[in-house]
PDB file of C-alpha atoms in Angstrom:
ATOM      1  CA  LYS G   1      -4.495  49.145 -33.433  1.00 65.00           C
ATOM      2  CA  LEU G   2      -3.525  49.100 -29.783  1.00 69.00           C
ATOM      3  CA  LYS G   3       0.126  49.927 -29.149  1.00 78.00           C
ATOM      4  CA  TYR G   4       2.054  49.962 -25.922  1.00 83.00           C
ATOM      5  CA  LEU G   5       4.867  52.328 -25.045  1.00 85.00           C
ATOM      6  CA  LYS G   6       7.029  52.331 -21.951  1.00 85.00           C
ATOM      7  CA  ILE G   7       6.540  55.670 -20.256  1.00 88.00           C
ATOM      8  CA  ASN G   8       9.981  57.089 -19.696  1.00 85.00           C
ATOM      9  CA  GLY G   9      10.824  60.740 -19.180  1.00 87.00           C
ATOM     10  CA  GLN G  10      14.207  60.123 -20.784  1.00 84.00           C
ATOM     11  CA  ALA G  11      12.536  59.606 -24.179  1.00 81.00           C
ATOM     12  CA  ILE G  12      10.742  62.926 -23.780  1.00 81.00           C
ATOM     13  CA  TYR G  13      13.802  64.755 -22.454  1.00 80.00           C
ATOM     14  CA  ASN G  14      16.222  63.563 -25.137  1.00 87.00           C
ATOM     15  CA  GLY G  15      13.807  64.187 -28.001  1.00 84.00           C
ATOM     16  CA  SER G  16      13.721  60.591 -29.280  1.00 87.00           C
ATOM     17  CA  LEU G  17       9.915  60.742 -29.497  1.00 89.00           C
ATOM     18  CA  HIS G  18       8.432  62.604 -32.442  1.00 89.00           C
ATOM     19  CA  PRO G  19       6.630  65.755 -31.161  1.00 90.00           C
ATOM     20  CA  PHE G  20       3.246  64.417 -32.371  1.00 92.00           C
ATOM     21  CA  THR G  21       3.823  61.112 -30.577  1.00 90.00           C
ATOM     22  CA  ARG G  22       5.003  62.910 -27.449  1.00 91.00           C
ATOM     23  CA  ALA G  23       1.848  65.076 -27.404  1.00 92.00           C
ATOM     24  CA  LYS G  24      -0.371  62.012 -27.885  1.00 93.00           C
ATOM     25  CA  VAL G  25       1.383  60.098 -25.107  1.00 93.00           C
ATOM     26  CA  VAL G  26       1.097  63.006 -22.651  1.00 94.00           C
ATOM     27  CA  LYS G  27      -2.599  63.452 -23.538  1.00 96.00           C
ATOM     28  CA  GLN G  28      -3.244  59.769 -22.848  1.00 95.00           C
ATOM     29  CA  MET G  29      -1.328  59.999 -19.574  1.00 96.00           C
ATOM     30  CA  HIS G  30      -3.638  62.868 -18.545  1.00 97.00           C
ATOM     31  CA  GLU G  31      -6.662  60.749 -19.483  1.00 98.00           C
ATOM     32  CA  TYR G  32      -5.233  57.886 -17.417  1.00 97.00           C
ATOM     33  CA  VAL G  33      -4.648  59.844 -14.185  1.00 98.00           C
ATOM     34  CA  LYS G  34      -7.777  62.040 -14.291  1.00 98.00           C
ATOM     35  CA  PRO G  35     -10.302  59.415 -13.081  1.00 98.00           C
ATOM     36  CA  TYR G  36      -8.019  58.472 -10.177  1.00 98.00           C
ATOM     37  CA  ILE G  37      -7.548  62.109  -9.202  1.00 98.00           C
ATOM     38  CA  ASP G  38     -11.308  62.703  -9.354  1.00 98.00           C
ATOM     39  CA  LYS G  39     -12.015  59.554  -7.320  1.00 98.00           C
ATOM     40  CA  GLU G  40      -9.559  60.456  -4.548  1.00 97.00           C
ATOM     41  CA  LEU G  41      -9.926  64.245  -4.440  1.00 98.00           C
ATOM     42  CA  LYS G  42     -13.564  64.965  -5.349  1.00 96.00           C
ATOM     43  CA  GLY G  43     -14.944  67.432  -2.830  1.00 94.00           C
ATOM     44  CA  ARG G  44     -11.613  67.958  -1.086  1.00 95.00           C
ATOM     45  CA  ASP G  45     -10.177  71.409  -0.544  1.00 95.00           C
ATOM     46  CA  LEU G  46      -6.423  71.342  -1.139  1.00 97.00           C
ATOM     47  CA  SER G  47      -6.047  75.058  -0.366  1.00 96.00           C
ATOM     48  CA  ARG G  48      -5.677  74.284   3.356  1.00 96.00           C
ATOM     49  CA  LEU G  49      -2.423  72.481   2.446  1.00 97.00           C
ATOM     50  CA  PHE G  50      -0.844  75.292   0.404  1.00 98.00           C
ATOM     51  CA  PRO G  51       1.956  75.303  -0.371  1.00 98.00           C
ATOM     52  CA  LEU G  52       1.848  71.681  -1.478  1.00 98.00           C
ATOM     53  CA  SER G  53       4.498  69.013  -1.507  1.00 98.00           C
ATOM     54  CA  ILE G  54       3.729  66.334  -4.092  1.00 98.00           C
ATOM     55  CA  ARG G  55       5.714  63.102  -4.194  1.00 98.00           C
ATOM     56  CA  LEU G  56       5.383  60.043  -6.383  1.00 98.00           C
ATOM     57  CA  GLU G  57       5.809  56.498  -5.133  1.00 98.00           C
ATOM     58  CA  VAL G  58       6.367  53.953  -7.902  1.00 98.00           C
ATOM     59  CA  HIS G  59       5.292  50.513  -6.677  1.00 98.00           C
ATOM     60  CA  VAL G  60       6.816  48.054  -9.150  1.00 97.00           C
ATOM     61  CA  PRO G  61       8.901  44.867  -9.150  1.00 97.00           C
ATOM     62  CA  ILE G  62      12.676  45.328  -8.892  1.00 97.00           C
ATOM     63  CA  ASN G  63      13.058  44.193 -12.518  1.00 97.00           C
ATOM     64  CA  TYR G  64      10.485  46.627 -13.883  1.00 95.00           C
ATOM     65  CA  SER G  65      12.868  47.495 -16.714  1.00 92.00           C
ATOM     66  CA  ALA G  66      12.512  43.885 -17.934  1.00 92.00           C
ATOM     67  CA  VAL G  67       8.928  44.501 -19.108  1.00 93.00           C
ATOM     68  CA  ARG G  68       8.667  43.749 -22.831  1.00 92.00           C
ATOM     69  CA  LEU G  69       6.078  45.019 -25.243  1.00 89.00           C
ATOM     70  CA  LYS G  70       5.589  42.658 -28.177  1.00 82.00           C
ATOM     71  CA  GLY G  71       1.913  42.721 -29.061  1.00 77.00           C
ATOM     72  CA  GLU G  72       1.201  42.370 -25.341  1.00 84.00           C
ATOM     73  CA  ILE G  73       2.842  43.269 -22.069  1.00 90.00           C
ATOM     74  CA  ARG G  74       5.274  40.573 -20.918  1.00 92.00           C
ATOM     75  CA  TRP G  75       7.005  40.278 -17.568  1.00 95.00           C
ATOM     76  CA  SER G  76       8.677  37.456 -15.647  1.00 96.00           C
ATOM     77  CA  PRO G  77       9.725  37.461 -11.987  1.00 96.00           C
ATOM     78  CA  PRO G  78      13.410  38.276 -11.462  1.00 96.00           C
ATOM     79  CA  LYS G  79      15.909  35.458 -11.140  1.00 95.00           C
ATOM     80  CA  SER G  80      17.802  35.031  -7.906  1.00 94.00           C
ATOM     81  CA  GLY G  81      20.577  37.609  -7.592  1.00 94.00           C
ATOM     82  CA  TYR G  82      18.981  40.024 -10.067  1.00 96.00           C
ATOM     83  CA  ILE G  83      20.528  43.496  -9.913  1.00 96.00           C
ATOM     84  CA  ALA G  84      18.370  46.364 -11.136  1.00 96.00           C
ATOM     85  CA  ASN G  85      19.811  48.743 -13.727  1.00 94.00           C
ATOM     86  CA  TRP G  86      17.037  51.292 -14.218  1.00 94.00           C
ATOM     87  CA  ASP G  87      16.689  54.827 -12.882  1.00 94.00           C
ATOM     88  CA  VAL G  88      13.571  55.682 -10.898  1.00 95.00           C
ATOM     89  CA  ASP G  89      13.986  59.367 -11.768  1.00 94.00           C
ATOM     90  CA  ASN G  90      13.210  58.586 -15.433  1.00 93.00           C
ATOM     91  CA  LEU G  91       9.566  58.376 -14.330  1.00 95.00           C
ATOM     92  CA  TRP G  92       9.486  62.112 -13.498  1.00 95.00           C
ATOM     93  CA  ILE G  93       7.051  62.703 -16.363  1.00 95.00           C
ATOM     94  CA  TRP G  94       4.243  61.170 -14.274  1.00 97.00           C
ATOM     95  CA  GLY G  95       4.699  63.932 -11.670  1.00 97.00           C
ATOM     96  CA  LYS G  96       4.521  66.615 -14.340  1.00 96.00           C
ATOM     97  CA  VAL G  97       1.340  65.120 -15.787  1.00 97.00           C
ATOM     98  CA  PHE G  98      -0.196  64.740 -12.316  1.00 98.00           C
ATOM     99  CA  ASN G  99       0.491  68.361 -11.346  1.00 98.00           C
ATOM    100  CA  ASP G 100      -0.831  69.645 -14.675  1.00 98.00           C
ATOM    101  CA  GLU G 101      -3.967  67.526 -14.311  1.00 98.00           C
ATOM    102  CA  LEU G 102      -4.566  68.843 -10.781  1.00 98.00           C
ATOM    103  CA  THR G 103      -4.608  72.292 -12.356  1.00 98.00           C
ATOM    104  CA  GLU G 104      -6.675  71.390 -15.418  1.00 97.00           C
ATOM    105  CA  SER G 105      -9.250  69.617 -13.236  1.00 97.00           C
ATOM    106  CA  GLY G 106      -9.540  72.631 -10.913  1.00 97.00           C
ATOM    107  CA  TYR G 107      -8.144  71.072  -7.736  1.00 97.00           C
ATOM    108  CA  ILE G 108      -5.448  73.758  -7.584  1.00 97.00           C
ATOM    109  CA  THR G 109      -5.393  77.186  -9.220  1.00 96.00           C
ATOM    110  CA  ASP G 110      -1.942  76.715 -10.691  1.00 96.00           C
ATOM    111  CA  ASP G 111       1.060  74.447 -10.222  1.00 97.00           C
ATOM    112  CA  SER G 112       3.439  77.393  -9.902  1.00 98.00           C
ATOM    113  CA  VAL G 113       5.566  77.867  -6.781  1.00 98.00           C
ATOM    114  CA  SER G 114       2.755  79.947  -5.288  1.00 97.00           C
ATOM    115  CA  TYR G 115       0.869  76.659  -4.806  1.00 98.00           C
ATOM    116  CA  VAL G 116       3.371  73.789  -5.216  1.00 98.00           C
ATOM    117  CA  THR G 117       6.798  74.316  -3.643  1.00 98.00           C
ATOM    118  CA  ASP G 118       8.021  70.730  -3.583  1.00 98.00           C
ATOM    119  CA  SER G 119       7.508  68.353  -6.480  1.00 97.00           C
ATOM    120  CA  GLY G 120       9.327  65.888  -8.653  1.00 93.00           C
ATOM    121  CA  GLY G 121      10.522  63.451  -6.033  1.00 96.00           C
ATOM    122  CA  VAL G 122      10.125  59.830  -7.140  1.00 98.00           C
ATOM    123  CA  ARG G 123      10.498  56.950  -4.695  1.00 98.00           C
ATOM    124  CA  PHE G 124      10.747  53.269  -5.652  1.00 98.00           C
ATOM    125  CA  LYS G 125       8.699  50.841  -3.550  1.00 98.00           C
ATOM    126  CA  GLU G 126       9.315  47.215  -4.457  1.00 98.00           C
ATOM    127  CA  VAL G 127       6.399  44.831  -4.974  1.00 98.00           C
ATOM    128  CA  GLU G 128       6.603  41.139  -5.792  1.00 96.00           C
ATOM    129  CA  THR G 129       4.452  40.901  -8.923  1.00 96.00           C
ATOM    130  CA  PHE G 130       3.696  42.956 -11.998  1.00 93.00           C
ATOM    131  CA  LYS G 131      -0.022  42.938 -11.115  1.00 95.00           C
ATOM    132  CA  GLU G 132       0.753  44.824  -7.884  1.00 97.00           C
ATOM    133  CA  ARG G 133       2.262  47.798  -9.722  1.00 96.00           C
ATOM    134  CA  LYS G 134       0.774  51.215  -9.067  1.00 97.00           C
ATOM    135  CA  LEU G 135       1.567  54.899  -8.851  1.00 98.00           C
ATOM    136  CA  VAL G 136       0.848  56.642  -5.556  1.00 98.00           C
ATOM    137  CA  PHE G 137       0.926  60.432  -5.376  1.00 98.00           C
ATOM    138  CA  VAL G 138       1.351  61.759  -1.848  1.00 98.00           C
ATOM    139  CA  ILE G 139       0.110  65.322  -1.324  1.00 98.00           C
ATOM    140  CA  THR G 140       1.073  67.073   1.901  1.00 98.00           C
ATOM    141  CA  LYS G 141       1.554  70.600   3.174  1.00 98.00           C
ATOM    142  CA  ASP G 142       5.086  71.785   2.498  1.00 97.00           C
ATOM    143  CA  CYS G 143       6.647  73.368   5.557  1.00 88.00           C
TER     144      CYS G 143
END
């Protein structure tokens, strides 16, 4: 049976997910990002950018926290005057998974400070609709 789970680093940090569930979620996150990494980075040599700076841009509607999971994903546009109450930094887990997958897929030797000296930054970029949501990882040379 297909189940949805909101990806939130807070649930991993505070231990509210069972360790088996946490491991399964992280594995599926790796499986999700791998094809995108391969599509964008295949044949590219990241070593010329060492040490790397890796940032995450989260392109989602302002009321992203209002997504509901009841058999299907549900979202409605925000009402006028909506004030967001969610923390963008709770999506840090995506950066961890991305860096680990860069290593596992052989694009970098390791994600230690010898290769990645700036990571973990998460920036919110507002989009109008739920269908426009995406994660954008920006890899640059760290100065």
